[in-house]
mmCIF file of C-alpha atoms in Angstrom:
data_model
loop_
_atom_site.group_PDB
_atom_site.id
_atom_site.type_symbol
_atom_site.label_atom_id
_atom_site.label_comp_id
_atom_site.label_asym_id
_atom_site.label_seq_id
_atom_site.Cartn_x
_atom_site.Cartn_y
_atom_site.Cartn_z
ATOM 1 C CA MET A 26 -6.593 5.572 29.753
ATOM 2 C CA ARG A 27 -3.238 7.101 30.624
ATOM 3 C CA ILE A 28 0.313 6.478 29.467
ATOM 4 C CA THR A 29 2.324 5.227 32.423
ATOM 5 C CA ALA A 30 5.807 4.616 30.900
ATOM 6 C CA LEU A 31 8.008 4.702 27.829
ATOM 7 C CA ARG A 32 10.396 1.854 27.299
ATOM 8 C CA ALA A 33 13.137 2.153 24.703
ATOM 9 C CA THR A 34 15.349 -0.709 23.403
ATOM 10 C CA PRO A 35 18.109 -0.028 20.844
ATOM 11 C CA VAL A 36 18.823 -2.960 18.526
ATOM 12 C CA ALA A 37 21.355 -3.649 15.753
ATOM 13 C CA VAL A 38 20.280 -6.036 13.020
ATOM 14 C CA PRO A 39 22.898 -6.960 10.386
ATOM 15 C CA PHE A 40 22.474 -6.481 6.640
ATOM 16 C CA ARG A 41 23.305 -9.228 4.172
ATOM 17 C CA THR A 42 25.757 -6.810 2.581
ATOM 18 C CA ASP A 43 26.789 -3.281 3.393
ATOM 19 C CA GLU A 44 24.619 -0.367 2.315
ATOM 20 C CA ILE A 45 26.777 2.070 0.372
ATOM 21 C CA TRP A 46 25.712 5.416 -0.986
ATOM 22 C CA ALA A 47 27.417 8.520 -2.417
ATOM 23 C CA PHE A 48 28.790 9.755 0.927
ATOM 24 C CA GLY A 49 28.769 6.819 3.333
ATOM 25 C CA ARG A 50 27.998 3.260 4.258
ATOM 26 C CA ARG A 51 26.686 1.088 7.045
ATOM 27 C CA ARG A 52 26.689 -2.598 7.877
ATOM 28 C CA GLY A 53 23.225 -2.957 9.435
ATOM 29 C CA GLN A 54 20.094 -1.305 10.751
ATOM 30 C CA VAL A 55 20.089 0.339 14.188
ATOM 31 C CA SER A 56 16.610 1.097 15.424
ATOM 32 C CA VAL A 57 15.163 2.084 18.801
ATOM 33 C CA LEU A 58 12.152 -0.015 19.610
ATOM 34 C CA ILE A 59 9.493 1.928 21.663
ATOM 35 C CA GLU A 60 6.855 0.461 24.003
ATOM 36 C CA VAL A 61 4.295 2.857 25.385
ATOM 37 C CA GLU A 62 2.646 1.321 28.428
ATOM 38 C CA THR A 63 -0.774 2.332 29.798
ATOM 39 C CA ASP A 64 -2.645 2.024 33.041
ATOM 40 C CA GLU A 65 -5.154 -0.373 31.385
ATOM 41 C CA GLY A 66 -2.436 -2.913 30.396
ATOM 42 C CA VAL A 67 -2.451 -2.088 26.689
ATOM 43 C CA THR A 68 1.030 -1.548 25.203
ATOM 44 C CA GLY A 69 1.722 0.214 21.915
ATOM 45 C CA LEU A 70 4.708 -0.469 19.695
ATOM 46 C CA GLY A 71 6.759 2.077 17.789
ATOM 47 C CA GLU A 72 10.178 2.252 16.157
ATOM 48 C CA ALA A 73 12.692 5.003 15.500
ATOM 49 C CA SER A 74 15.498 4.608 13.034
ATOM 50 C CA ALA A 75 18.669 5.659 14.762
ATOM 51 C CA TYR A 76 18.908 8.875 12.772
ATOM 52 C CA PRO A 77 21.323 10.544 13.193
ATOM 53 C CA SER A 78 22.197 8.146 16.046
ATOM 54 C CA ALA A 79 20.557 6.051 18.721
ATOM 55 C CA ASP A 80 21.916 8.420 21.363
ATOM 56 C CA VAL A 81 19.961 11.291 19.821
ATOM 57 C CA VAL A 82 16.809 9.287 19.650
ATOM 58 C CA LEU A 83 17.199 8.266 23.264
ATOM 59 C CA ALA A 84 17.902 11.861 24.318
ATOM 60 C CA VAL A 85 14.759 13.116 22.558
ATOM 61 C CA LEU A 86 12.727 10.401 24.234
ATOM 62 C CA ARG A 87 13.971 11.568 27.633
ATOM 63 C CA GLY A 88 13.173 15.113 26.699
ATOM 64 C CA ILE A 89 9.536 14.441 25.671
ATOM 65 C CA GLU A 90 8.850 11.879 28.443
ATOM 66 C CA PRO A 91 7.358 14.494 30.863
ATOM 67 C CA LEU A 92 4.941 15.486 28.105
ATOM 68 C CA VAL A 93 3.943 11.887 27.263
ATOM 69 C CA VAL A 94 3.643 10.113 30.575
ATOM 70 C CA GLY A 95 0.218 10.863 32.035
ATOM 71 C CA ALA A 96 -1.309 11.770 28.626
ATOM 72 C CA ASP A 97 -4.238 9.990 26.998
ATOM 73 C CA PRO A 98 -2.763 7.855 24.168
ATOM 74 C CA LEU A 99 -6.099 7.930 22.295
ATOM 75 C CA ARG A 100 -5.914 11.674 21.910
ATOM 76 C CA ILE A 101 -3.172 11.471 19.337
ATOM 77 C CA GLU A 102 -3.575 14.876 17.752
ATOM 78 C CA ALA A 103 -3.552 16.593 21.171
ATOM 79 C CA LEU A 104 -0.403 14.739 22.236
ATOM 80 C CA ALA A 105 1.434 15.493 19.007
ATOM 81 C CA ARG A 106 0.526 19.177 19.233
ATOM 82 C CA ARG A 107 1.608 19.247 22.902
ATOM 83 C CA ILE A 108 5.080 17.880 21.947
ATOM 84 C CA ASP A 109 5.257 20.197 18.960
ATOM 85 C CA LEU A 110 4.249 23.488 20.625
ATOM 86 C CA VAL A 111 4.565 23.125 24.350
ATOM 87 C CA GLY A 112 7.737 21.110 24.045
ATOM 88 C CA THR A 113 8.933 23.407 21.276
ATOM 89 C CA TRP A 114 10.328 20.420 19.275
ATOM 90 C CA HIS A 115 8.626 21.429 16.058
ATOM 91 C CA HIS A 116 9.533 18.107 14.394
ATOM 92 C CA VAL A 117 13.019 19.335 13.354
ATOM 93 C CA ARG A 118 14.290 16.347 11.381
ATOM 94 C CA MET A 119 16.805 14.893 13.790
ATOM 95 C CA THR A 120 14.313 15.012 16.699
ATOM 96 C CA SER A 121 11.496 13.635 14.540
ATOM 97 C CA PRO A 122 12.110 9.847 14.509
ATOM 98 C CA ALA A 123 11.690 9.559 18.302
ATOM 99 C CA ILE A 124 8.485 11.684 18.205
ATOM 100 C CA ALA A 125 7.121 9.658 15.317
ATOM 101 C CA ALA A 126 7.768 6.384 17.178
ATOM 102 C CA VAL A 127 5.684 7.559 20.137
ATOM 103 C CA GLU A 128 2.925 8.659 17.803
ATOM 104 C CA THR A 129 2.999 5.264 16.057
ATOM 105 C CA ALA A 130 2.750 3.506 19.426
ATOM 106 C CA CYS A 131 -0.388 5.565 20.245
ATOM 107 C CA TRP A 132 -1.963 4.509 16.937
ATOM 108 C CA ASP A 133 -1.157 0.906 17.826
ATOM 109 C CA ILE A 134 -2.926 1.379 21.160
ATOM 110 C CA LEU A 135 -5.938 2.937 19.506
ATOM 111 C CA GLY A 136 -6.212 -0.010 17.131
ATOM 112 C CA LYS A 137 -5.858 -2.535 19.929
ATOM 113 C CA VAL A 138 -8.523 -0.786 22.086
ATOM 114 C CA SER A 139 -10.939 -0.608 19.137
ATOM 115 C CA GLY A 140 -10.147 -4.054 17.900
ATOM 116 C CA GLN A 141 -9.365 -2.727 14.427
ATOM 117 C CA PRO A 142 -6.330 -2.912 12.188
ATOM 118 C CA LEU A 143 -4.760 0.519 11.738
ATOM 119 C CA VAL A 144 -5.607 0.705 8.026
ATOM 120 C CA ASN A 145 -9.347 0.747 8.984
ATOM 121 C CA LEU A 146 -8.746 3.856 11.169
ATOM 122 C CA LEU A 147 -6.959 5.728 8.395
ATOM 123 C CA GLY A 148 -9.596 5.473 5.737
ATOM 124 C CA GLY A 149 -9.883 1.730 5.049
ATOM 125 C CA ARG A 150 -8.198 -0.381 2.446
ATOM 126 C CA PHE A 151 -7.556 1.229 -0.962
ATOM 127 C CA ARG A 152 -5.233 -1.695 -1.704
ATOM 128 C CA ASP A 153 -4.669 -5.025 -0.006
ATOM 129 C CA SER A 154 -0.926 -5.084 -0.361
ATOM 130 C CA VAL A 155 1.880 -2.525 -0.812
ATOM 131 C CA ALA A 156 4.663 -2.573 -3.428
ATOM 132 C CA PHE A 157 8.278 -2.091 -2.458
ATOM 133 C CA PHE A 158 11.417 -1.910 -4.616
ATOM 134 C CA TYR A 159 14.342 -4.376 -4.357
ATOM 135 C CA TYR A 160 17.325 -2.568 -2.920
ATOM 136 C CA VAL A 161 20.371 -3.640 -4.966
ATOM 137 C CA ALA A 162 23.467 -2.892 -2.984
ATOM 138 C CA ARG A 163 26.154 -0.896 -4.790
ATOM 139 C CA ALA A 164 28.911 -3.337 -5.627
ATOM 140 C CA GLU A 165 30.972 -4.553 -8.576
ATOM 141 C CA PRO A 166 28.942 -4.911 -11.761
ATOM 142 C CA ALA A 167 28.935 -8.754 -11.604
ATOM 143 C CA GLU A 168 27.479 -8.638 -8.118
ATOM 144 C CA VAL A 169 24.863 -6.030 -9.144
ATOM 145 C CA GLU A 170 23.797 -8.247 -12.020
ATOM 146 C CA ALA A 171 23.470 -11.260 -9.645
ATOM 147 C CA GLU A 172 21.363 -9.234 -7.208
ATOM 148 C CA ALA A 173 19.129 -8.018 -10.012
ATOM 149 C CA LYS A 174 18.534 -11.644 -11.059
ATOM 150 C CA ARG A 175 17.647 -12.449 -7.416
ATOM 151 C CA ALA A 176 15.162 -9.617 -7.406
ATOM 152 C CA THR A 177 13.434 -10.817 -10.590
ATOM 153 C CA ALA A 178 13.360 -14.356 -9.302
ATOM 154 C CA ALA A 179 11.714 -13.150 -6.086
ATOM 155 C CA GLY A 180 9.069 -11.343 -8.127
ATOM 156 C CA PHE A 181 10.091 -7.702 -7.595
ATOM 157 C CA SER A 182 9.159 -5.449 -10.452
ATOM 158 C CA THR A 183 11.373 -2.510 -9.449
ATOM 159 C CA CYS A 184 15.109 -2.472 -8.689
ATOM 160 C CA TYR A 185 16.847 0.439 -6.951
ATOM 161 C CA LEU A 186 20.548 1.243 -7.119
ATOM 162 C CA LYS A 187 22.771 3.916 -5.682
ATOM 163 C CA VAL A 188 24.905 6.016 -8.002
ATOM 164 C CA GLY A 189 26.997 9.186 -7.739
ATOM 165 C CA ALA A 190 30.322 10.354 -6.221
ATOM 166 C CA ASP A 191 32.039 7.492 -7.961
ATOM 167 C CA ASP A 192 33.832 6.972 -11.217
ATOM 168 C CA PRO A 193 31.009 7.796 -13.720
ATOM 169 C CA ARG A 194 32.107 4.894 -15.840
ATOM 170 C CA ARG A 195 31.478 2.576 -12.990
ATOM 171 C CA ASP A 196 28.008 3.969 -12.540
ATOM 172 C CA LEU A 197 27.305 3.229 -16.189
ATOM 173 C CA GLU A 198 28.672 -0.266 -15.835
ATOM 174 C CA ARG A 199 26.596 -0.875 -12.726
ATOM 175 C CA VAL A 200 23.346 0.315 -14.315
ATOM 176 C CA GLU A 201 24.076 -1.746 -17.451
ATOM 177 C CA ALA A 202 24.580 -4.766 -15.191
ATOM 178 C CA LEU A 203 21.380 -3.958 -13.343
ATOM 179 C CA ARG A 204 19.393 -3.930 -16.617
ATOM 180 C CA SER A 205 21.092 -7.155 -17.751
ATOM 181 C CA GLY A 206 20.267 -8.944 -14.550
ATOM 182 C CA ALA A 207 16.724 -7.587 -14.033
ATOM 183 C CA GLY A 208 15.634 -8.113 -17.597
ATOM 184 C CA PRO A 209 13.903 -5.845 -20.131
ATOM 185 C CA ASP A 210 10.639 -5.468 -18.287
ATOM 186 C CA ALA A 211 11.940 -4.423 -14.847
ATOM 187 C CA LEU A 212 11.641 -0.871 -13.608
ATOM 188 C CA LEU A 213 15.008 0.654 -12.753
ATOM 189 C CA ARG A 214 15.396 3.498 -10.255
ATOM 190 C CA VAL A 215 18.752 5.154 -9.442
ATOM 191 C CA ASP A 216 19.618 7.483 -6.531
ATOM 192 C CA ALA A 217 22.575 9.877 -6.586
ATOM 193 C CA ASN A 218 21.902 11.215 -3.067
ATOM 194 C CA GLU A 219 22.650 14.791 -4.079
ATOM 195 C CA ALA A 220 26.111 13.876 -5.400
ATOM 196 C CA TRP A 221 26.000 15.610 -8.800
ATOM 197 C CA SER A 222 26.246 19.247 -9.932
ATOM 198 C CA PRO A 223 23.427 20.280 -12.335
ATOM 199 C CA GLY A 224 25.687 19.910 -15.354
ATOM 200 C CA THR A 225 26.944 16.485 -14.272
ATOM 201 C CA ALA A 226 23.423 15.402 -13.446
ATOM 202 C CA ILE A 227 22.176 16.289 -16.942
ATOM 203 C CA ARG A 228 25.083 14.536 -18.580
ATOM 204 C CA MET A 229 24.811 11.365 -16.422
ATOM 205 C CA ILE A 230 21.047 11.074 -16.646
ATOM 206 C CA SER A 231 21.326 11.499 -20.371
ATOM 207 C CA GLU A 232 23.895 8.720 -20.511
ATOM 208 C CA LEU A 233 21.833 6.433 -18.272
ATOM 209 C CA GLU A 234 18.582 6.876 -20.056
ATOM 210 C CA ARG A 235 19.631 4.245 -22.627
ATOM 211 C CA TYR A 236 18.890 1.683 -19.877
ATOM 212 C CA GLY A 237 15.269 2.799 -19.487
ATOM 213 C CA LEU A 238 15.096 4.434 -16.061
ATOM 214 C CA GLU A 239 11.828 4.733 -14.169
ATOM 215 C CA LEU A 240 13.020 7.571 -11.855
ATOM 216 C CA VAL A 241 16.175 9.367 -10.889
ATOM 217 C CA GLU A 242 16.182 10.237 -7.180
ATOM 218 C CA GLN A 243 17.700 13.438 -5.870
ATOM 219 C CA PRO A 244 20.418 13.951 -8.538
ATOM 220 C CA VAL A 245 21.462 17.369 -7.114
ATOM 221 C CA SER A 246 21.330 19.174 -3.752
ATOM 222 C CA GLY A 247 17.938 19.189 -2.148
ATOM 223 C CA ARG A 248 18.743 22.598 -0.707
ATOM 224 C CA ASN A 249 18.741 24.290 -4.145
ATOM 225 C CA LEU A 250 15.352 23.875 -5.670
ATOM 226 C CA ASP A 251 16.233 26.099 -8.638
ATOM 227 C CA GLU A 252 18.971 23.634 -9.613
ATOM 228 C CA MET A 253 16.527 20.696 -9.349
ATOM 229 C CA ALA A 254 14.035 22.522 -11.572
ATOM 230 C CA TYR A 255 16.841 23.320 -13.999
ATOM 231 C CA VAL A 256 17.792 19.637 -14.251
ATOM 232 C CA ARG A 257 14.211 18.510 -14.497
ATOM 233 C CA ALA A 258 13.582 20.703 -17.508
ATOM 234 C CA ARG A 259 16.531 19.237 -19.399
ATOM 235 C CA VAL A 260 16.144 15.479 -19.009
ATOM 236 C CA GLY A 261 13.542 13.023 -20.132
ATOM 237 C CA THR A 262 13.454 10.785 -17.009
ATOM 238 C CA PRO A 263 11.193 11.895 -14.151
ATOM 239 C CA LEU A 264 12.920 13.189 -10.997
ATOM 240 C CA LEU A 265 12.104 11.990 -7.527
ATOM 241 C CA ALA A 266 12.723 14.518 -4.696
ATOM 242 C CA ASN A 267 13.998 12.903 -1.507
ATOM 243 C CA GLU A 268 16.410 14.925 0.641
ATOM 244 C CA ALA A 269 14.439 17.989 -0.621
ATOM 245 C CA SER A 270 11.068 16.722 0.579
ATOM 246 C CA TRP A 271 11.264 15.119 4.024
ATOM 247 C CA THR A 272 8.680 17.331 5.636
ATOM 248 C CA ARG A 273 5.316 18.770 4.496
ATOM 249 C CA GLN A 274 6.821 22.221 4.408
ATOM 250 C CA ASP A 275 9.629 20.964 2.209
ATOM 251 C CA GLN A 276 7.122 19.262 -0.055
ATOM 252 C CA LEU A 277 5.216 22.496 -0.567
ATOM 253 C CA ALA A 278 8.460 24.270 -1.546
ATOM 254 C CA VAL A 279 9.362 21.536 -4.032
ATOM 255 C CA ILE A 280 5.914 21.777 -5.602
ATOM 256 C CA ARG A 281 6.040 25.564 -5.916
ATOM 257 C CA ALA A 282 9.465 25.368 -7.518
ATOM 258 C CA GLY A 283 8.412 22.721 -10.044
ATOM 259 C CA ALA A 284 11.496 20.799 -9.023
ATOM 260 C CA ALA A 285 10.327 17.183 -9.158
ATOM 261 C CA ASP A 286 7.844 14.793 -10.808
ATOM 262 C CA VAL A 287 7.417 12.554 -7.741
ATOM 263 C CA LEU A 288 7.949 13.350 -4.060
ATOM 264 C CA SER A 289 9.241 11.236 -1.232
ATOM 265 C CA ALA A 290 7.545 11.439 2.179
ATOM 266 C CA ASP A 291 8.784 9.932 5.445
ATOM 267 C CA ASN A 292 6.782 9.595 8.609
ATOM 268 C CA GLN A 293 9.885 9.267 10.709
ATOM 269 C CA MET A 294 11.306 12.548 9.374
ATOM 270 C CA ASP A 295 7.989 14.447 9.834
ATOM 271 C CA GLY A 296 6.513 13.470 13.174
ATOM 272 C CA GLY A 297 4.390 10.456 12.496
ATOM 273 C CA LEU A 298 1.867 8.475 10.512
ATOM 274 C CA LEU A 299 -0.812 11.088 10.250
ATOM 275 C CA ASN A 300 1.673 13.497 8.710
ATOM 276 C CA LEU A 301 2.624 10.851 6.158
ATOM 277 C CA LYS A 302 -1.058 10.745 5.173
ATOM 278 C CA ARG A 303 -1.128 14.538 5.048
ATOM 279 C CA SER A 304 1.949 14.556 2.807
ATOM 280 C CA ALA A 305 0.151 12.324 0.353
ATOM 281 C CA GLY A 306 -2.780 14.740 0.415
ATOM 282 C CA ILE A 307 -0.570 17.669 -0.422
ATOM 283 C CA CYS A 308 0.990 15.802 -3.337
ATOM 284 C CA GLU A 309 -2.455 14.649 -4.575
ATOM 285 C CA ALA A 310 -3.619 18.315 -4.572
ATOM 286 C CA ALA A 311 -0.592 19.187 -6.744
ATOM 287 C CA GLY A 312 -1.271 16.305 -9.082
ATOM 288 C CA LEU A 313 1.893 14.438 -8.080
ATOM 289 C CA PRO A 314 2.420 10.890 -6.860
ATOM 290 C CA VAL A 315 4.225 10.206 -3.584
ATOM 291 C CA VAL A 316 6.695 7.495 -2.587
ATOM 292 C CA LYS A 317 7.421 6.285 0.969
ATOM 293 C CA HIS A 318 11.091 7.005 1.914
ATOM 294 C CA SER A 319 12.849 4.903 4.559
ATOM 295 C CA LEU A 320 15.822 5.636 6.759
ATOM 296 C CA GLY A 321 15.973 1.912 7.253
ATOM 297 C CA GLU A 322 13.329 0.117 9.257
ATOM 298 C CA LEU A 323 12.501 -3.190 10.907
ATOM 299 C CA GLY A 324 9.120 -4.878 11.118
ATOM 300 C CA VAL A 325 7.399 -2.470 13.471
ATOM 301 C CA ALA A 326 8.011 0.666 11.387
ATOM 302 C CA LEU A 327 7.450 -1.307 8.223
ATOM 303 C CA ALA A 328 3.999 -2.493 9.352
ATOM 304 C CA ALA A 329 3.047 1.044 10.335
ATOM 305 C CA ALA A 330 3.954 2.367 6.935
ATOM 306 C CA VAL A 331 2.091 -0.428 5.154
ATOM 307 C CA HIS A 332 -1.116 0.503 6.945
ATOM 308 C CA VAL A 333 -0.881 4.131 5.872
ATOM 309 C CA ILE A 334 0.086 3.421 2.249
ATOM 310 C CA ALA A 335 -2.636 0.822 1.927
ATOM 311 C CA ALA A 336 -5.239 3.407 2.907
ATOM 312 C CA THR A 337 -3.888 6.159 0.589
ATOM 313 C CA PRO A 338 -4.417 6.229 -3.174
ATOM 314 C CA THR A 339 -1.449 8.574 -4.100
ATOM 315 C CA PHE A 340 1.317 5.964 -3.458
ATOM 316 C CA ARG A 341 1.461 4.736 -7.035
ATOM 317 C CA TYR A 342 5.173 3.669 -7.258
ATOM 318 C CA ALA A 343 7.099 1.021 -5.421
ATOM 319 C CA ASN A 344 8.192 2.278 -2.021
ATOM 320 C CA GLN A 345 11.556 2.079 -0.284
ATOM 321 C CA GLY A 346 12.087 -0.958 1.882
ATOM 322 C CA TYR A 347 15.102 -2.788 3.267
ATOM 323 C CA GLY A 348 13.899 -6.398 2.873
ATOM 324 C CA ALA A 349 16.604 -7.131 0.329
ATOM 325 C CA LEU A 350 19.320 -6.037 2.709
ATOM 326 C CA LEU A 351 18.131 -7.244 6.123
ATOM 327 C CA ALA A 352 19.455 -10.555 7.355
ATOM 328 C CA ASP A 353 16.748 -10.832 10.055
ATOM 329 C CA ASP A 354 14.127 -8.878 11.968
ATOM 330 C CA VAL A 355 12.642 -8.482 15.478
ATOM 331 C CA THR A 356 8.972 -9.242 14.796
ATOM 332 C CA ARG A 357 7.130 -12.523 14.543
ATOM 333 C CA GLY A 358 6.339 -13.458 10.976
ATOM 334 C CA PHE A 359 6.599 -10.007 9.501
ATOM 335 C CA GLY A 360 9.352 -8.040 7.794
ATOM 336 C CA GLY A 361 12.822 -9.534 7.538
ATOM 337 C CA GLY A 362 14.274 -10.511 4.194
ATOM 338 C CA VAL A 363 12.676 -11.035 0.786
ATOM 339 C CA ASP A 364 10.841 -14.120 1.985
ATOM 340 C CA GLY A 365 8.388 -11.673 3.658
ATOM 341 C CA TYR A 366 7.391 -10.286 0.273
ATOM 342 C CA LEU A 367 5.107 -11.835 -2.360
ATOM 343 C CA ASN A 368 6.028 -10.518 -5.846
ATOM 344 C CA GLY A 369 7.618 -7.464 -4.226
ATOM 345 C CA GLU A 370 4.542 -6.624 -2.185
ATOM 346 C CA ILE A 371 3.667 -6.932 1.528
ATOM 347 C CA SER A 372 0.119 -7.741 2.592
ATOM 348 C CA VAL A 373 -1.533 -5.451 5.110
ATOM 349 C CA PRO A 374 -1.495 -7.005 8.631
ATOM 350 C CA THR A 375 -4.983 -7.967 9.757
ATOM 351 C CA GLY A 376 -4.536 -7.938 13.565
ATOM 352 C CA PRO A 377 -5.639 -4.982 15.708
ATOM 353 C CA GLY A 378 -3.402 -1.955 15.733
ATOM 354 C CA LEU A 379 -0.187 -2.491 13.762
ATOM 355 C CA GLY A 380 -0.920 -6.237 13.798
ATOM 356 C CA VAL A 381 2.650 -7.227 14.673
ATOM 357 C CA GLU A 382 4.329 -8.603 17.842
ATOM 358 C CA LEU A 383 7.938 -8.478 18.958
ATOM 359 C CA ASP A 384 9.913 -11.683 19.050
ATOM 360 C CA ARG A 385 11.470 -11.253 22.519
ATOM 361 C CA ASP A 386 14.331 -13.629 21.919
ATOM 362 C CA ARG A 387 15.450 -11.876 18.769
ATOM 363 C CA VAL A 388 14.989 -8.462 20.366
ATOM 364 C CA GLU A 389 17.334 -9.478 23.152
ATOM 365 C CA THR A 390 19.837 -10.969 20.651
ATOM 366 C CA TYR A 391 19.999 -7.759 18.686
ATOM 367 C CA ALA A 392 19.950 -5.567 21.791
ATOM 368 C CA ASP A 393 23.052 -7.437 22.900
ATOM 369 C CA LEU A 394 24.557 -6.852 19.467
ATOM 370 C CA TYR A 395 23.856 -3.181 19.792
ATOM 371 C CA ARG A 396 25.487 -3.046 23.258
ATOM 372 C CA SER A 397 28.591 -4.843 22.000
ATOM 373 C CA GLU A 398 29.001 -3.531 18.509
ATOM 374 C CA GLY A 399 26.528 -0.655 18.102
ATOM 375 C CA ALA A 400 29.110 1.916 17.054
ATOM 376 C CA ALA A 401 30.207 -0.275 14.178
ATOM 377 C CA PHE A 402 26.609 -0.293 12.798
ATOM 378 C CA GLY A 403 26.289 3.528 12.558
ATOM 379 C CA PHE A 404 26.713 5.773 9.623
ATOM 380 C CA HIS A 405 30.316 5.937 8.372
ATOM 381 C CA ASP A 406 31.988 7.859 5.521
ATOM 382 C CA GLY A 407 33.679 4.724 4.219
ATOM 383 C CA ASN A 408 36.505 6.793 2.715
ATOM 384 C CA VAL A 409 34.265 7.570 -0.250
ATOM 385 C CA LEU A 410 34.700 11.291 -0.157
ATOM 386 C CA THR A 411 37.224 11.396 -2.983
ATOM 387 C CA ALA A 412 37.546 13.528 -6.058
ATOM 388 C CA ALA A 413 35.360 12.341 -8.875
ATOM 389 C CA PRO A 414 37.103 11.339 -12.103
ATOM 390 C CA ALA A 415 36.224 13.002 -15.386
ATOM 391 C CA LEU A 416 32.980 12.192 -17.132
ATOM 392 C CA PRO A 417 33.173 9.657 -19.902
ATOM 393 C CA LYS A 418 33.378 11.088 -23.386
ATOM 394 C CA ARG A 419 30.578 10.299 -25.859
#
């Protein structure tokens, strides 16, 4: 079997409400859908989040195409190493989503050829469904409370909220509203996206701990592990490394520095699904759990991640998903909004390979939307880079 072509289709799928974080915002998910065609008529599906942009993803795909076309899609390790070393790409973050999408498509082909769901090829089911958190969009406190109630009503046990680079009093009000809406038993996770200095992080986490936080994600810069370790030693809530831990090499550095209690891993930022499995193994060896990070993903990438997580014991926390934000999807009967989740969990697809199919009509609809409004769906600063007000007094 040989790969005969790569087909790439950028799509833009709206969010129910804007995603807003410490330094930016976006109104929807832009992904590049990948179809890897073979000379035996089997086509594999992959998906690359448009990070940092769809143009970069498409440029990388053009760059690796000579290494991919003509290769055997069942020799996944050999192809990945060829791209990494011969192509000298080395999975450097911004090039990685495109490479990871091709690797995913090869796994889809392998599953289809063998007649097995991908989870069976990655170690078999450790769990039958995978837990995700409910992404509560940063908004006014009343809206946060309403979204938290929606999360609880839909059966989600974990709510996630962005904080940081904002009036600290508003952060406190939002988290209070989150607890009020989610109820006393919900797990609350907040993410500052590197917005705080170490001193501010310690002060803010100490203030927020009254609301019973599960994890605080990346409170300070991920490029200064000493600062992370400093904060970790001075707060009671466990820290989740994210921007600090996107690759296996990063994860090793975080572990050595003692900078986090839980690590994020992301197959799109580290070259593919097998590397996500490897990341979990590194964390397990260090005695640390791992959480799946997401740059935003539609049903294809979501299904791929579910297969890996279901086959890997170390994923003990709810993972990052975009079901609460997405207004629609591009697959048939998988992904999309919260209706695709049961009590905050997604069942592992049972079909061969990824076990999902594209809905061609919706793909075309959102490909048209990308062509007409794609620039408006990208990452924007949202005029949020303003000076932070003083911390609230005790």
